[in-house]
Each structure stands twice: as structure tokens, then as C-alpha cells.
mmCIF file of C-alpha atoms in Angstrom:
data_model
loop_
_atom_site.group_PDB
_atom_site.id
_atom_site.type_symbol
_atom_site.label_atom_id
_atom_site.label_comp_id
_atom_site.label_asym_id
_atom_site.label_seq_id
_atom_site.Cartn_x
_atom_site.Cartn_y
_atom_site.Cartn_z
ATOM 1 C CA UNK A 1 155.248 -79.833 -9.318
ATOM 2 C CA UNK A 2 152.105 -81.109 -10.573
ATOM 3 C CA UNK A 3 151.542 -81.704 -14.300
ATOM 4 C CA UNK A 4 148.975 -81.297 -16.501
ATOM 5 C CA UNK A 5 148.431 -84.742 -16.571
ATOM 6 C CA UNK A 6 148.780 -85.336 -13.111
ATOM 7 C CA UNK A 7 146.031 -82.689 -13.222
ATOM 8 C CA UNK A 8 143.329 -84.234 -15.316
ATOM 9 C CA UNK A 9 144.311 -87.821 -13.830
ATOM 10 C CA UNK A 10 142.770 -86.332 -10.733
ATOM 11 C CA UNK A 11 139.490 -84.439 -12.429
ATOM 12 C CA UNK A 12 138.705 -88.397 -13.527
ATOM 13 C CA UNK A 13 139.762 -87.812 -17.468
ATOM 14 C CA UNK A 14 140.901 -91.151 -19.488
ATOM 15 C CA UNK A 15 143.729 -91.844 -21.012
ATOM 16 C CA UNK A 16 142.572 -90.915 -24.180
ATOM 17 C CA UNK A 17 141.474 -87.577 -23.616
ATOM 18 C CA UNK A 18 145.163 -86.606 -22.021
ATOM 19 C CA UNK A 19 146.394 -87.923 -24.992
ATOM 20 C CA UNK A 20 144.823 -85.391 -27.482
ATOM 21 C CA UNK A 21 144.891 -82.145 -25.049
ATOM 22 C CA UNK A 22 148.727 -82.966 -24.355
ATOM 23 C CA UNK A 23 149.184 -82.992 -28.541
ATOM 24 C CA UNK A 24 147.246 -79.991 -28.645
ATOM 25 C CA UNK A 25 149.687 -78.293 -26.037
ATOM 26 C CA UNK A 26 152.755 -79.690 -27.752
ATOM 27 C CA UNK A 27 151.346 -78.017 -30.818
ATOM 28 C CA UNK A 28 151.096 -74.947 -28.950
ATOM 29 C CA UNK A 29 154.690 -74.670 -27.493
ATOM 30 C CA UNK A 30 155.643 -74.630 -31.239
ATOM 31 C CA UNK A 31 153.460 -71.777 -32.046
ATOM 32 C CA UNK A 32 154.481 -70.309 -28.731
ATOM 33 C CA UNK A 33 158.101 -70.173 -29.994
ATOM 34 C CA UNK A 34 157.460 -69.246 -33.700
ATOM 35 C CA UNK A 35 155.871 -66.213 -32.097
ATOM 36 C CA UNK A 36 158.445 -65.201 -29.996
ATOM 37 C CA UNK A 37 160.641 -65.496 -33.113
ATOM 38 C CA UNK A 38 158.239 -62.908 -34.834
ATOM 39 C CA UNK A 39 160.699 -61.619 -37.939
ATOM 40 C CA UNK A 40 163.009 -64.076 -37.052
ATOM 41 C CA UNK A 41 161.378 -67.168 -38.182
ATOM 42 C CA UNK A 42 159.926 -65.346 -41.345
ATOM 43 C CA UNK A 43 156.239 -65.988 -39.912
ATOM 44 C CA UNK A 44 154.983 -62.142 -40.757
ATOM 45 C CA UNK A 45 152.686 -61.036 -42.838
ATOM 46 C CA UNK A 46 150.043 -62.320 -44.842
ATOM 47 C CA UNK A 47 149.788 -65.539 -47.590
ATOM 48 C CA UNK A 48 147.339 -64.586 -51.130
ATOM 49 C CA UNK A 49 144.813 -66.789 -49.476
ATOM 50 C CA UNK A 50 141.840 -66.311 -47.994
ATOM 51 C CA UNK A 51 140.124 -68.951 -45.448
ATOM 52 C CA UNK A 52 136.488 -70.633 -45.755
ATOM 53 C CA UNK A 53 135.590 -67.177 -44.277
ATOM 54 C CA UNK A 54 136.448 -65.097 -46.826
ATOM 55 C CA UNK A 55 139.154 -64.074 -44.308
ATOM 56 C CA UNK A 56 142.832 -63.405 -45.741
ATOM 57 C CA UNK A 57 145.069 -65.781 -44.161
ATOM 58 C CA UNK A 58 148.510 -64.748 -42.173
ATOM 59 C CA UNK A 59 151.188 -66.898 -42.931
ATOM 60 C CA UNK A 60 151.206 -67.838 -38.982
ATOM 61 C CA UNK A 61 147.315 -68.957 -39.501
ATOM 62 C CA UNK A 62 148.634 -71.307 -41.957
ATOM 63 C CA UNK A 63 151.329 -72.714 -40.394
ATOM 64 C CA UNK A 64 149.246 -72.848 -36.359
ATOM 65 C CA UNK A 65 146.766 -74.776 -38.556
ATOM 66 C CA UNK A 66 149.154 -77.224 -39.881
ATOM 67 C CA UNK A 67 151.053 -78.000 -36.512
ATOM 68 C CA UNK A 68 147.627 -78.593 -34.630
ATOM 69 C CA UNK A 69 146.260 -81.052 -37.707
ATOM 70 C CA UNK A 70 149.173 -83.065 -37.497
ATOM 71 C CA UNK A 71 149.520 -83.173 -33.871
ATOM 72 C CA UNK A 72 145.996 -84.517 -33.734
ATOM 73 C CA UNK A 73 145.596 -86.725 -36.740
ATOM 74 C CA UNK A 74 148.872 -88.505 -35.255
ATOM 75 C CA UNK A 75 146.447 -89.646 -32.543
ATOM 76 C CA UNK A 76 144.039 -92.750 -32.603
ATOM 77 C CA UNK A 77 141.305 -91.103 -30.345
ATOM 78 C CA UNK A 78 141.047 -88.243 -32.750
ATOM 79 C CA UNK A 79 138.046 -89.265 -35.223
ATOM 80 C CA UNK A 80 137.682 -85.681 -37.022
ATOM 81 C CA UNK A 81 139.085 -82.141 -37.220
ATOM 82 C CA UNK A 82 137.338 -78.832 -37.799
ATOM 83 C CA UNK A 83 139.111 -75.854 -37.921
ATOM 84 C CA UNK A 84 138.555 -72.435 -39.051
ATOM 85 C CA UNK A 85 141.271 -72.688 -41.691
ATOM 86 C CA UNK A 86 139.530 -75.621 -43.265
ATOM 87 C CA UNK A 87 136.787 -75.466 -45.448
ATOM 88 C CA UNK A 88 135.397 -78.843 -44.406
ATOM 89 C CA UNK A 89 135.738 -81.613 -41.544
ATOM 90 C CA UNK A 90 139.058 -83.464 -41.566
ATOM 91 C CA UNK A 91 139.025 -86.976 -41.271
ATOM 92 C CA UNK A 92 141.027 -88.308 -38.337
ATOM 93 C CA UNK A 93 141.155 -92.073 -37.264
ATOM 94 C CA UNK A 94 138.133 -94.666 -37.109
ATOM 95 C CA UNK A 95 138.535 -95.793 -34.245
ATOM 96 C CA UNK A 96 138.636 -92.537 -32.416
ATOM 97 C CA UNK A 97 136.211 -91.100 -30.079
ATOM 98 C CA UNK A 98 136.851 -87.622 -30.142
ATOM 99 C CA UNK A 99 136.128 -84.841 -32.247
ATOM 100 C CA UNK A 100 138.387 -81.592 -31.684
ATOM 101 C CA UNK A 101 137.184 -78.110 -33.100
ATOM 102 C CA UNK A 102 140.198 -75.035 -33.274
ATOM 103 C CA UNK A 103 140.696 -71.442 -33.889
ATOM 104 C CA UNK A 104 144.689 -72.170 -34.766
ATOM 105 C CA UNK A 105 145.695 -68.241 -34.277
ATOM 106 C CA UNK A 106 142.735 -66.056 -32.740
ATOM 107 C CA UNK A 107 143.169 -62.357 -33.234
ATOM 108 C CA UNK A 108 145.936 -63.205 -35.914
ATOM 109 C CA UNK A 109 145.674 -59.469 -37.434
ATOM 110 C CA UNK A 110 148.084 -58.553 -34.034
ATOM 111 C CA UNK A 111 150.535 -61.043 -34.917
ATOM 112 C CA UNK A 112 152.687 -57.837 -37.057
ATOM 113 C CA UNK A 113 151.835 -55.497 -34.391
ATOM 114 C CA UNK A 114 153.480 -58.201 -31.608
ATOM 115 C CA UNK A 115 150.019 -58.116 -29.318
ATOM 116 C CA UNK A 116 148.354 -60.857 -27.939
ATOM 117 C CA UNK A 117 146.610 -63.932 -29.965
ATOM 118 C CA UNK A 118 145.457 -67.353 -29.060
ATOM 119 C CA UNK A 119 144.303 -70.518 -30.100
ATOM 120 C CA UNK A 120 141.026 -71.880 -29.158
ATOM 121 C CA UNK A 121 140.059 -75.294 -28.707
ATOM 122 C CA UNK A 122 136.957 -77.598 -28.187
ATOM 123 C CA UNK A 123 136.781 -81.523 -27.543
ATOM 124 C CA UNK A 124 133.587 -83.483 -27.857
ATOM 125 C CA UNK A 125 132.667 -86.981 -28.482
ATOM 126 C CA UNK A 126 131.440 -88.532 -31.258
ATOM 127 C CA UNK A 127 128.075 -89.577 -32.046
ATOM 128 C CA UNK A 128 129.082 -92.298 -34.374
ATOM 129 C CA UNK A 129 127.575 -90.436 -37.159
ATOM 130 C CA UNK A 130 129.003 -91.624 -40.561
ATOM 131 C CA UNK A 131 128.444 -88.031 -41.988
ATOM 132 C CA UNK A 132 131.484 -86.402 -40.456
ATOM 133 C CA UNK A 133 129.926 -82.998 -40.586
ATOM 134 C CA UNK A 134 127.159 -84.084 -39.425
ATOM 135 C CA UNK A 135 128.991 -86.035 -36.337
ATOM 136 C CA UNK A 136 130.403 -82.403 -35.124
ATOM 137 C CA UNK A 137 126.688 -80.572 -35.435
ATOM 138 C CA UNK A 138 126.148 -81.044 -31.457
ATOM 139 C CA UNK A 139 125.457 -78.092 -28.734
ATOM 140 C CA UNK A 140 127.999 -76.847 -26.971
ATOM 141 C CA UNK A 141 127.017 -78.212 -23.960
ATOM 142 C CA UNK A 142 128.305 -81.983 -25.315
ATOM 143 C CA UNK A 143 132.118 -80.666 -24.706
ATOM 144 C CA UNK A 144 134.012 -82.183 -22.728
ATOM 145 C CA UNK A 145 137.270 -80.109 -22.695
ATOM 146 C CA UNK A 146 137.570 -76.610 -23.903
ATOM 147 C CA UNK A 147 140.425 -73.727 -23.615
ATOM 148 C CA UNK A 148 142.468 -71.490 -24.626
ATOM 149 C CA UNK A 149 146.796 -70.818 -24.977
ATOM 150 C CA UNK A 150 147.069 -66.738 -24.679
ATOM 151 C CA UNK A 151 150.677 -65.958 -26.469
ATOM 152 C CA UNK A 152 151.314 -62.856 -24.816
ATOM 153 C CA UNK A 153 154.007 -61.655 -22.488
ATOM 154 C CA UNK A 154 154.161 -65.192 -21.446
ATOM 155 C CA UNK A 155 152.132 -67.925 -22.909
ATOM 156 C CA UNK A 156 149.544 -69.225 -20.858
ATOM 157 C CA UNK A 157 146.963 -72.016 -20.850
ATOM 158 C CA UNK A 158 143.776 -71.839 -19.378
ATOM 159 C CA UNK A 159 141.323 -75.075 -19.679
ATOM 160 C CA UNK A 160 138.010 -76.850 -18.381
ATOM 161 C CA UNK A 161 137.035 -80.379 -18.253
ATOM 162 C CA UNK A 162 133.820 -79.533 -16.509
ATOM 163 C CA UNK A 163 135.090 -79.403 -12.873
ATOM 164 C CA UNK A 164 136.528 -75.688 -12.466
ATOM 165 C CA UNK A 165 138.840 -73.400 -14.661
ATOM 166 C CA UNK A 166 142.657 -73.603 -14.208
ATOM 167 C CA UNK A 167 145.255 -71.460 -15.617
ATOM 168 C CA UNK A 168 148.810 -72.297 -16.303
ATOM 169 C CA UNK A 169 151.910 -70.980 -17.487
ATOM 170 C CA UNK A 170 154.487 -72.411 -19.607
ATOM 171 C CA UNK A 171 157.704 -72.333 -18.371
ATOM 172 C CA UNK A 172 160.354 -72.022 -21.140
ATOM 173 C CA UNK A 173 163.241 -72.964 -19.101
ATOM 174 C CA UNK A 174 161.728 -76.878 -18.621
ATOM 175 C CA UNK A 175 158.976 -77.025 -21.520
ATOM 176 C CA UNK A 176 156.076 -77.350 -19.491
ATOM 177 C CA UNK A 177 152.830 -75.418 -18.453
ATOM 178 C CA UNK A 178 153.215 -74.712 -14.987
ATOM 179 C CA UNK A 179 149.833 -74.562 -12.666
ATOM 180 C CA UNK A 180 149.436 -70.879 -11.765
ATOM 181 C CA UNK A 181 146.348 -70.645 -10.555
ATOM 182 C CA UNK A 182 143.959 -73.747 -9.564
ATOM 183 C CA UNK A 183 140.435 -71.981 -9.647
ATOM 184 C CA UNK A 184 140.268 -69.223 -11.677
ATOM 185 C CA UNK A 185 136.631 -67.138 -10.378
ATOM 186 C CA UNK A 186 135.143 -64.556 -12.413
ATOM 187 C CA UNK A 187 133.482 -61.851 -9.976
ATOM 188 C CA UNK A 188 130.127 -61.633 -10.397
ATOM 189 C CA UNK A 189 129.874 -57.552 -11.152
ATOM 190 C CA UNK A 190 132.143 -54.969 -13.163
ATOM 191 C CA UNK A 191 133.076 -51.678 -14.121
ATOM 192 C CA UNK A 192 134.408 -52.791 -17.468
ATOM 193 C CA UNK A 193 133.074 -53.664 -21.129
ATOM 194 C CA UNK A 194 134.959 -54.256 -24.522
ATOM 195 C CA UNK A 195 132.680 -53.507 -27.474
ATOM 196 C CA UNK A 196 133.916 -52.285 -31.027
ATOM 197 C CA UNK A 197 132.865 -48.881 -30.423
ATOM 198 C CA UNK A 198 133.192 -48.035 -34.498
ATOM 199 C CA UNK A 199 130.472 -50.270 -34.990
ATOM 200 C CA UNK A 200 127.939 -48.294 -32.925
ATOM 201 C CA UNK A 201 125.953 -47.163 -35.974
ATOM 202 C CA UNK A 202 124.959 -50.985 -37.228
ATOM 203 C CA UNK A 203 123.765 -52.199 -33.949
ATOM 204 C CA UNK A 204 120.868 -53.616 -33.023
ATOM 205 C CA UNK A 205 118.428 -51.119 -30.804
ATOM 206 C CA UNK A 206 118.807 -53.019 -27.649
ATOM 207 C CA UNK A 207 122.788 -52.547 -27.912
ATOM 208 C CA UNK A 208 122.822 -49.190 -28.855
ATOM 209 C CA UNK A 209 120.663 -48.767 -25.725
ATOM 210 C CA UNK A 210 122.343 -50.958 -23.175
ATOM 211 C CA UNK A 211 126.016 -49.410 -24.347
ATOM 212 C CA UNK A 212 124.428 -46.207 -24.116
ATOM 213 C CA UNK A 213 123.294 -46.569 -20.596
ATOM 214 C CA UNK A 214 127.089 -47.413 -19.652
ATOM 215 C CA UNK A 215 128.596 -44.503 -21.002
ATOM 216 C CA UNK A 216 126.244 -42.789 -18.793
ATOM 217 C CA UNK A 217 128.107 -43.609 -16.177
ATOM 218 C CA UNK A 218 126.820 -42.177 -12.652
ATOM 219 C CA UNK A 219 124.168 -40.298 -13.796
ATOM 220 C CA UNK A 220 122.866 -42.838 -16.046
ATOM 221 C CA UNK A 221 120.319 -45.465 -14.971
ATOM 222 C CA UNK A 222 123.351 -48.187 -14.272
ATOM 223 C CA UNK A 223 124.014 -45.347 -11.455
ATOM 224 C CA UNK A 224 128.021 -46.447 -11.949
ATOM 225 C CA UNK A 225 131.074 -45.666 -14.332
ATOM 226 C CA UNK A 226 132.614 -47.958 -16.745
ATOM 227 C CA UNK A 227 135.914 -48.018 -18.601
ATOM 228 C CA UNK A 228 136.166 -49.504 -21.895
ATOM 229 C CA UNK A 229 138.601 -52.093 -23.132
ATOM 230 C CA UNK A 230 139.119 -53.540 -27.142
ATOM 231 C CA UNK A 231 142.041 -55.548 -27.908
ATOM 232 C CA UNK A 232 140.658 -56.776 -31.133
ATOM 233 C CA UNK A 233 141.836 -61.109 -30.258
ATOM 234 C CA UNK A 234 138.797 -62.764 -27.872
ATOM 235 C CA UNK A 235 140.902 -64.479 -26.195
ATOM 236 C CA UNK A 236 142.806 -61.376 -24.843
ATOM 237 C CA UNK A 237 139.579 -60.074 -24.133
ATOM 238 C CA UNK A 238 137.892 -63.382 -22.247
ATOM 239 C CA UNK A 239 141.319 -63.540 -20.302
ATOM 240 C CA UNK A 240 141.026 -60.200 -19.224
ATOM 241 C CA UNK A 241 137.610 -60.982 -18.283
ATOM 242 C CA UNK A 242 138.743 -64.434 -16.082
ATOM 243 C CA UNK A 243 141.494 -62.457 -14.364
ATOM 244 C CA UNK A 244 139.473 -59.664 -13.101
ATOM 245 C CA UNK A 245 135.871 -59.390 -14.504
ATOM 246 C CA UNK A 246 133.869 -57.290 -17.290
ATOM 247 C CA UNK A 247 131.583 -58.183 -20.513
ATOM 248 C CA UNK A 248 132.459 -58.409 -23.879
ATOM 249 C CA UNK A 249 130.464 -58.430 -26.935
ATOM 250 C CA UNK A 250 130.324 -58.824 -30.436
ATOM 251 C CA UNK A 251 126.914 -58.330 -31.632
ATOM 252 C CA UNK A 252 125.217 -58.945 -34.566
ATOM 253 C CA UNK A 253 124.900 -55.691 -36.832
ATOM 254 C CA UNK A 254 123.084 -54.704 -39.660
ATOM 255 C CA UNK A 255 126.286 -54.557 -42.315
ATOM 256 C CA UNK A 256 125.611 -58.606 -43.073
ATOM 257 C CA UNK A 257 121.781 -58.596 -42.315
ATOM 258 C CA UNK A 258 121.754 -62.285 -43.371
ATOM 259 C CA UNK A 259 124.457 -63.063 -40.632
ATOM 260 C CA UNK A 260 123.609 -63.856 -37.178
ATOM 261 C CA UNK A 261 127.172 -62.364 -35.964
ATOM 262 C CA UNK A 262 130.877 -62.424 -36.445
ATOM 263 C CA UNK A 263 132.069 -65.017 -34.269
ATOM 264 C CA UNK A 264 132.086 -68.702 -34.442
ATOM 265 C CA UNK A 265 129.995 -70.885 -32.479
ATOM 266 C CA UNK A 266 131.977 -73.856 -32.867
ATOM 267 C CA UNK A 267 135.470 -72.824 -32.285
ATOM 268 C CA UNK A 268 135.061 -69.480 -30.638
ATOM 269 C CA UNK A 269 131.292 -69.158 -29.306
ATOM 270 C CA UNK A 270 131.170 -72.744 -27.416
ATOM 271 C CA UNK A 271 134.702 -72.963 -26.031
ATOM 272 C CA UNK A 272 134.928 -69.605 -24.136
ATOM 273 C CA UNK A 273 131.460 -69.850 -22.799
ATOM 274 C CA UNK A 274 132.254 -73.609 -21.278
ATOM 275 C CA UNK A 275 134.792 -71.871 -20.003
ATOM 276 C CA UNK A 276 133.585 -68.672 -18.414
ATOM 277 C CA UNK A 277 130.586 -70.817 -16.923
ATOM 278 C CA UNK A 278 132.825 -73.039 -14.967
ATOM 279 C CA UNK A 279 133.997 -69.426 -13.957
ATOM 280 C CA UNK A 280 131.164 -68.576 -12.915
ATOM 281 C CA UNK A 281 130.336 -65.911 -15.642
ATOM 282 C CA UNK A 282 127.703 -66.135 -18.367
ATOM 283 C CA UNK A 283 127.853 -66.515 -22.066
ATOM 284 C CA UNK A 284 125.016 -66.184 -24.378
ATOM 285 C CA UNK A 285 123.636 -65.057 -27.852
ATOM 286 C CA UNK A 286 121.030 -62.129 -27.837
ATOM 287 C CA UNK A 287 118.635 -64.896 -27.990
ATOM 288 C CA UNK A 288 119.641 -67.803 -25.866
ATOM 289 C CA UNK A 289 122.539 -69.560 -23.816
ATOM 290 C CA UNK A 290 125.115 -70.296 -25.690
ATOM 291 C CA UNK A 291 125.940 -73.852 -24.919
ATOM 292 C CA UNK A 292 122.052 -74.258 -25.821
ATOM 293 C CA UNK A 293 122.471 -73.583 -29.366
ATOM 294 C CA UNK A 294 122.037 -76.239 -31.589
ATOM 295 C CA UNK A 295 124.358 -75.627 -34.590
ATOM 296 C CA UNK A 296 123.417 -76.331 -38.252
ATOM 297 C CA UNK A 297 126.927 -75.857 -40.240
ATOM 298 C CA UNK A 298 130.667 -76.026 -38.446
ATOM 299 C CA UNK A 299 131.049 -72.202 -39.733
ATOM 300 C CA UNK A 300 128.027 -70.866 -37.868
ATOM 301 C CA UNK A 301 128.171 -67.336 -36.739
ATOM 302 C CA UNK A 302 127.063 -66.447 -33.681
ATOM 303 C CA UNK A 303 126.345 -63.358 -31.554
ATOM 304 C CA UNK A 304 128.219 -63.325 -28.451
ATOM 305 C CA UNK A 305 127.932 -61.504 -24.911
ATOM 306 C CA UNK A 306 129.779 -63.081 -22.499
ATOM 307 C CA UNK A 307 131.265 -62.590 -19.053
ATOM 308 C CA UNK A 308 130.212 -60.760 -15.505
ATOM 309 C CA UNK A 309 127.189 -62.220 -14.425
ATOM 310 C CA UNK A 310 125.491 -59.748 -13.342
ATOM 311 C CA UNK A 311 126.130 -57.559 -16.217
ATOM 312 C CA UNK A 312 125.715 -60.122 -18.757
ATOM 313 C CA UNK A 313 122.074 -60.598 -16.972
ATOM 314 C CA UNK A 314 121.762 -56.977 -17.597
ATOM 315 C CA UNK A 315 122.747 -56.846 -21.501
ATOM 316 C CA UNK A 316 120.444 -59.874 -21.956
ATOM 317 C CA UNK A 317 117.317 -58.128 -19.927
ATOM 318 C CA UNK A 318 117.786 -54.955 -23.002
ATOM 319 C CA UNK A 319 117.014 -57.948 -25.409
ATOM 320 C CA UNK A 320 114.306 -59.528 -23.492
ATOM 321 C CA UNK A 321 112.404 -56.400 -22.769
#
């Protein structure tokens, strides 16, 4: 059976690097379980906290956060933490080399209503830096590790360390994440988008345009017919999307004028589009690729539009024209 570390031995990653995504999985077999435990383990519900986002945090947020910090401060290649639980940059060791960005429980508002959520993660290097914001302020295309655990039906991994996507699945019965698929391929066209349809009104002109053109369908200028998808957790939606294709999008929109978008860049934005490159996708704001950006604070909001290449091509040429 081969292992993950057996795995990135053999895409050329050091010692060091196995050592922090291994804590990060260990982390996430925790979660894993917690989740299956729903009611059980008293995880439910919400805290009387809100995040740096203004976001009010689940008590499972909390607790994801937690497991992941002190899986990763426990190791000396970690030099700093961001997460989107934390207001600021957490210090790891000095002598470490990496800097790891999370989402600890993506999608968390499903956790009560037992459907999918994830956590998303990011490894870069440092730049030696001594500002420890500063240090993580680098474009996305610096990482050199990204991925994803979906906690769904089963719990399943899917990572990059620049050569190819993989997906694995943990097995329960022995603890591990089992290889399941070596190369996952995104196909290049689709019949599928997941938008926030109750947002339709705030949108940007070239979105209302573009979405308009695929509800169309067959008579529309697309000339084909698309079915909608929203399961309200990006990385449901970006699995869906490396299984078997589509776009998704969360666009900037006119509520928060001052905003750029809802998601993150550096824990959402930059991870899934490393990710759905090496797939063979696209990801990028309505302005530019996404790996491109240059980020200016670790809470950045970005607009995303990510997946199918040819229809992300298509949603981008709306923007351009």
C-alpha cells in the first residue's frame, strides 16, 4: 500500500515538508472523528464569538482551529501560522522554514445540517522576513503544498506539491489516507456551474450577463444546457468540480462595495486554484490569475471563478470585453 509519505518521498519533498503535511493530516483525522460524532461529542452549534471576519464562530471552528495550531506549532519547520480564526500571524519556531495558511472548518454553517465541510490548507516558505505578517504577504504562486480534507460520506484528502493532484481516502479501519486516485484531471468543458443564485441582483454586469447566457441554455448564445449546483462549503464545490468538471464562482457584489469579494485569497483563493491548475482547470479573479495576485493583508478578499477551462476562459472573456 503506498503511503502518503512514501508518496511525497517520490515527488522529491524533504523531510521537513512531510513532517508538517503529516501533522496537518493527523489534525484532520481528529476533526474527521469529532464530526462523525456530530451530537455525540457536543461539537454543535455555535460559540458567542465572532472571528477576525466578523463571522460567528461554530464551536467545531474553534476547536478544528485549535487541533491544527497545536499540531503545527509542535513542529520545528513551522515558522508561522495564519488562520482564518486568528486575528493575526501566529508565531511558530525560529528555526522553521515554512509558513502554513488554514481554513480549519470550510463551509462550517453545514456542520448542524450534517453536509459536507473541509479544511483548507497552504504551505509556503519563508522569506526570512522579521515582520511575520509581512513574511506570509507572497503570491500564491510561492506554495509549495496546498489541499484540501472533504469530511463527507467519507473523508477524503486531496493535495498538490506541484507535480499532479492526488486524492485519497482515509481508511478508518487502519488510520490512514488511502491513495484512491493518482491523477485526478479536470475535463476541460462542462455542463455545470454553482453560483449563489440569491445574489443575482448585486452582481457585477459582466456576471449577470455571462450567468444569464447559461440559463439560456440551447437557444442561448452558449448553444448548450447547464444544470446548476450550490452546496454553500468550496470545498464541496471544487471537489465536485475535480471529480467531474464545472465552474464555480463567488463574485464580488455590490452589498460591500469596498470589498473585492467574499473569499479568502490566502487560505481559500490560493490553495484551490494551485490545486485545480495542476488539474488542469483555471482559477482566477475577474481581473487576473489568481496565483498572480500579490496580497497586501492575510485577510484579503478575493473574487473567485475557478474550474473548467474552457468555461472559466469564457466567464473571464465577459470581464475582458
Amino acid at each position: 500500500m503506498t503511503t502518503i509519505k512514501d508518496a511525497l518521498t517520490q515527488q522529491g519533498c524533504d523531510a521537513s515538508l512531510i513532517d508538517v503535511i503529516q501533522r496537518i493530516l493527523s489534525a484532520s483525522k481528529d476533526i474527521s472523528f469529532r464530526l462523525q460524532q456530530g451530537a455525540l461529542a457536543g461539537v454543535l452549534g455555535s460559540t458567542e464569538d465572532e472571528n477576525v471576519q466578523g463571522e460567528t464562530q461554530k464551536k467545531l471552528d474553534v476547536i478544528s482551529n485549535d487541533l491544527l495550531k497545536d499540531a503545527l506549532k509542535q513542529s520545528p519547520y513551522v515558522h508561522g501560522i495564519a488562520s482564518e480564526e486568528e486575528d493575526f500571524a501566529v508565531p511558530g519556531n525560529d528555526g522553521g522554514q515554512y509558513l502554513v495558511t488554514y481554513d480549519p472548518l470550510d463551509g462550517s454553517s453545514n456542520i448542524d445540517i450534517n453536509v459536507s465541510v473541509g479544511t483548507i490548507f497552504s504551505i509556503m516558505n519563508t522569506t526570512g522576513n522579521s515582520d511575520l505578517g509581512e513574511d506570509f504577504l507572497q503570491a500564491g504562486s510561492n506554495q509549495v503544498a496546498a489541499g484540501y480534507v472533504l469530511y463527507g460520506p467519507s473523508s477524503i484528502l486531496v493535495i498538490t506539491t506541484g507535480q499532479g493532484v492526488s486524492m485519497w481516502t482515509l481508511d478508518h479501519t487502519i488510520g490512514e489516507y488511502v491513495l484512491t486516485n493518482a491523477k485526478v484531471q479536470i475535463p476541460e468543458q462542462t455542463k455545470e456551474f454553482a453560483i449563489n443564485m440569491s445574489n443575482q441582483r448585486f452582481w457585477a454586469e459582466p456576471v449577470q450577463n455571462y450567468v444569464a447566457d447559461l440559463l439560456a441554455g440551447e437557444e442561448g448564445p452558449i448553444g448548450k444546457r447547464f444544470n446548476m449546483r450550490w452546496v454553500a462549503a468550496m470545498v464541496a464545490e471544487v471537489h465536485r468540480i475535480l471529480t467531474r468538471g464545472g465552474i464555480f464562482m463567488y463574485p464580488w457584489d455590490s452589498r460591500e462595495p469596498n470589498k473585492p469579494g467574499k473569499l479568502r485569497l490566502m487560505y481559500e483563493g490560493n490553495p484551490m486554484a494551485f490545486l485545480v491548475e495542476q488539474a488542469g482547470g483555471l482559477c482566477c479573479t475577474d481581473k487576473e490569475r489568481m496565483l498572480d495576485v500579490q496580497p497586501t493583508e492575510i485577510h484579503q478578499r478575493v473574487p473567485v471563478f475557478l474550474g473548467s477551462k474552457e468555461e472559466v476562459e469564457r466567464a473571464a472573456s465577459y470581464h475582458n470585453s
